[in-house]
XYZ file of C-alpha atoms in Angstrom:
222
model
C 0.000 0.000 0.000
C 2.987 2.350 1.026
C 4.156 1.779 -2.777
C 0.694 2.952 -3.904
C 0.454 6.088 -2.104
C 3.523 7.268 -2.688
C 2.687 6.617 -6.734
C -0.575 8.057 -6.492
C 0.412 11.332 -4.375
C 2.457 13.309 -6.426
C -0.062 12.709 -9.416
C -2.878 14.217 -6.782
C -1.061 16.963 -5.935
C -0.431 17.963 -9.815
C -4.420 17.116 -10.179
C -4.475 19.580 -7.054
C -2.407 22.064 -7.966
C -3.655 22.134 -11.355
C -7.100 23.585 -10.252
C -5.848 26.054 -7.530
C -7.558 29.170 -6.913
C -6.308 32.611 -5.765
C -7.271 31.307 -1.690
C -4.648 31.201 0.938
C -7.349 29.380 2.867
C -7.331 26.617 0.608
C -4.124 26.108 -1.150
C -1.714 23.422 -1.309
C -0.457 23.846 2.022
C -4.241 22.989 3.225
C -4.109 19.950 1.350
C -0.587 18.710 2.435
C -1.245 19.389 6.156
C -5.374 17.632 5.819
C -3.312 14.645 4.519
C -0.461 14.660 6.997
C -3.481 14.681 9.676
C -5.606 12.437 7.898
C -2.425 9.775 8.701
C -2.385 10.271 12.211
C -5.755 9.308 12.040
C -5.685 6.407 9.748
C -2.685 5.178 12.362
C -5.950 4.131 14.609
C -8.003 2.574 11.576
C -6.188 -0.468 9.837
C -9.541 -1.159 8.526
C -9.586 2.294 6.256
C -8.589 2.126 2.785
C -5.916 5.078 2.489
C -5.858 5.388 -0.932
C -9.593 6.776 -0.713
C -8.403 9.083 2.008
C -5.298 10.508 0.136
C -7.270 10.877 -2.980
C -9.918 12.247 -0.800
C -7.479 15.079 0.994
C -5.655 15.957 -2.256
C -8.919 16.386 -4.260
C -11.726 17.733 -1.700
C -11.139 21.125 -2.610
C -11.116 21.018 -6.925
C -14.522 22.737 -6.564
C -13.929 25.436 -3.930
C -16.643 28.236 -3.601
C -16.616 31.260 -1.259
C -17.820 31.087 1.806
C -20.486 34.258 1.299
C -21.339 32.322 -2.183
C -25.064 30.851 -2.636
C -24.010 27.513 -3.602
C -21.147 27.250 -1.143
C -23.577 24.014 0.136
C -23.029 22.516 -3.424
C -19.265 22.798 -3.961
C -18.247 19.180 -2.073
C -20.730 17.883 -4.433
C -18.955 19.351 -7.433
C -15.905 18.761 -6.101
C -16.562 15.086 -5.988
C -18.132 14.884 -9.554
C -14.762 16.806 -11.013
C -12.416 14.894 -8.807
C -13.913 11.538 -9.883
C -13.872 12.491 -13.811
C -10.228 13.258 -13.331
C -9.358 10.230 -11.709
C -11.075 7.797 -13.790
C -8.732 9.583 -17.140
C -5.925 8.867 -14.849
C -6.616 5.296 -14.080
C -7.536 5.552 -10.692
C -9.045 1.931 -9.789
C -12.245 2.221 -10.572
C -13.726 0.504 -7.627
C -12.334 2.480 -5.054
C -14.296 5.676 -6.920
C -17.305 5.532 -5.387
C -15.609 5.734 -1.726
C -13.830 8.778 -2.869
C -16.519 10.451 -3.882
C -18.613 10.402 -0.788
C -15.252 11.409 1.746
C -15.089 14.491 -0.782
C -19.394 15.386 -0.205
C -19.088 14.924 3.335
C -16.203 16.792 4.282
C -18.251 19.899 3.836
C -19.772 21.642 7.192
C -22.222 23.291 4.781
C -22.997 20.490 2.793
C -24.361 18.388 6.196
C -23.880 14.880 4.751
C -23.055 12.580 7.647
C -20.246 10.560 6.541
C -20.820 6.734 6.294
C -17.789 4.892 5.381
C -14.226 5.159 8.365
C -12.477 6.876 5.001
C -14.829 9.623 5.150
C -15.092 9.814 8.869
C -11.402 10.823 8.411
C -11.149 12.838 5.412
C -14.114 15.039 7.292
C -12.148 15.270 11.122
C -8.905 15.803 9.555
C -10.365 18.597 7.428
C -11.995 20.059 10.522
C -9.085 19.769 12.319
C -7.209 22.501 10.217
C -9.929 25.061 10.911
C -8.609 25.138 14.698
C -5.583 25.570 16.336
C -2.949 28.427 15.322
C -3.386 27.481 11.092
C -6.972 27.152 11.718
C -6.960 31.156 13.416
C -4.690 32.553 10.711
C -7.003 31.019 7.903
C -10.086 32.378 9.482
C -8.581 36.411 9.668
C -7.799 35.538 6.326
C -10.947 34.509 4.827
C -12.474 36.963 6.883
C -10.492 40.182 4.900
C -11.751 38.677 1.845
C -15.111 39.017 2.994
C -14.392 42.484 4.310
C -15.527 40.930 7.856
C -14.470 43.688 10.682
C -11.982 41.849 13.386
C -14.902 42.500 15.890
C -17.753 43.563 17.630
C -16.630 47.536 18.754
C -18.359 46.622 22.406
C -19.935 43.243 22.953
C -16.805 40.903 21.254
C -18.011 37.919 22.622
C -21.555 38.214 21.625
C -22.731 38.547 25.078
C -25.907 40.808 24.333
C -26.236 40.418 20.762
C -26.855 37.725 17.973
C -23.650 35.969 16.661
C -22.686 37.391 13.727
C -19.622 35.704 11.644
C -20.000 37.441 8.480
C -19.701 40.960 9.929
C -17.251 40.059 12.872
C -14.328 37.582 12.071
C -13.985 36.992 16.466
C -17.468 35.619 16.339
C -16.666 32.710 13.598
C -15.132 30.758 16.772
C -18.468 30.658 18.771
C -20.830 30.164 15.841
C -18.801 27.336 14.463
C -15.082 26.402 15.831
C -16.254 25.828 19.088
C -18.667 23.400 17.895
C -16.386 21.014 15.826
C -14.797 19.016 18.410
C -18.333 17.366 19.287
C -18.727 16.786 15.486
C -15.247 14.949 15.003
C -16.402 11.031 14.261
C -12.840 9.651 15.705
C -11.653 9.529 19.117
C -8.479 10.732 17.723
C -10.192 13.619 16.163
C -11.948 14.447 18.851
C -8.939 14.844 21.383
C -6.992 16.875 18.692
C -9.541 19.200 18.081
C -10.364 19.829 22.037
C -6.755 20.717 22.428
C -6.836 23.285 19.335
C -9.942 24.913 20.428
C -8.662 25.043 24.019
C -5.777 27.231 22.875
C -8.364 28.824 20.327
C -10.697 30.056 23.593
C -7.648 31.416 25.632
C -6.131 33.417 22.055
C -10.253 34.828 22.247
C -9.903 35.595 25.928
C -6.767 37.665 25.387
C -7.660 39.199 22.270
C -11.266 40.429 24.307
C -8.577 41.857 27.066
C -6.698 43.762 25.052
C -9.639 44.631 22.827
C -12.096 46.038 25.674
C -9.113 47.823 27.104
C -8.233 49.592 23.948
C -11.756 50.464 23.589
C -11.570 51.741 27.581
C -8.355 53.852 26.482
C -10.016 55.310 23.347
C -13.344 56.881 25.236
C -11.432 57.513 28.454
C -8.471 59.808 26.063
């Protein structure tokens, strides 16, 4: 299998790298480091097949749509259908399309198809995985200047008195969604990853609201 993946790999990342859009968010670096995770994750599932999860990782995002965009729910499905015709020119065993095809639909939060097979249970926690943590906060000020998303709210950061509101305040992105993905990981290893990366994400939040509250303090008090 080892022989395999490394044969298939470097033809996935050209496949990858071939449809690459102008995201930071989403570029090959996403894809190397979904992969690298996905491994750590397969290291619990002998029972996996990981040549559906690389092709999975390498190909989830061919069909990448903003996040503001009104078909962003559709793109993992398109994603899937392009990834698929591309692999079946390549000679991709044909049998082992199907399985790649679903890990690519359901690794989309937006999409909301509950994986069914261990290879999409991974490709979906691994993806997940690399919206939290340090990566996961620099790609989420990232996406959120491309939306033209302020940092945060001027007065209530945390949402206290107010309705959440991620596509006008980047800070808010980690309540309405980050905070939630560690209960939707569907391995243990997953899930004890993603606790520890949204652990460190809630104490960058609590300093940020420190230093944000006191600046606004300093402002009206000067």
């Amino acid at each position: 299998m080892h022989d395999i993946l490394g044969d298939w790999q470097p033809r996935l990342i050209a496949m990858a790298g071939a449809g690459q859009q102008d995201d930071g968010a989403h570029d090959l670096q996403h894809l190397h480091r979904v992969w690298r995770v996905a491994r750590q994750l397969l290291a619990g599932h002998a029972d996996a097949d990981a040549l559906v999860v690389l092709a999975a990782c390498y190909l989830h995002d061919l069909v990448n749509l903003p996040k503001n965009h009104p078909d962003r729910a559709r793109a993992s499905r398109l994603a899937a259908q392009a990834a698929c015709s591309q692999l079946e020119r390549a000679g991709f065993p044909g049998d082992k399309l199907p399985g790649v095809a679903h890990a690519i639909e359901a690794h989309s939060f937006s999409a909301a198809i509950a994986p069914a097979t261990i290879e999409a249970m991974i490709v979906q926690d691994a993806d997940r995985l690399d919206a939290l943590g340090a990566v996961g906060l620099a790609r989420l000020f990232y996406t959120a200047g491309r939306m033209a998303s302020a940092l945060a709210h001027p007065d209530d950061p945390q949402a206290l008195n107010r309705a959440p509101d991620d596509r006008t305040y980047a800070l808010d992105h980690i309540g309405v969604k980050l905070a939630r993905l560690p209960a939707s990981m569907r391995t243990a290893a997953g899930r004890k990853l993603a606790q520890e990366r949204l652990d460190w994400l809630l104490a960058f939040r609590a300093t940020f609201v420190d230093e944000w509250i006191d600046g606004a303090a300093a402002g009206a008090g000067g």
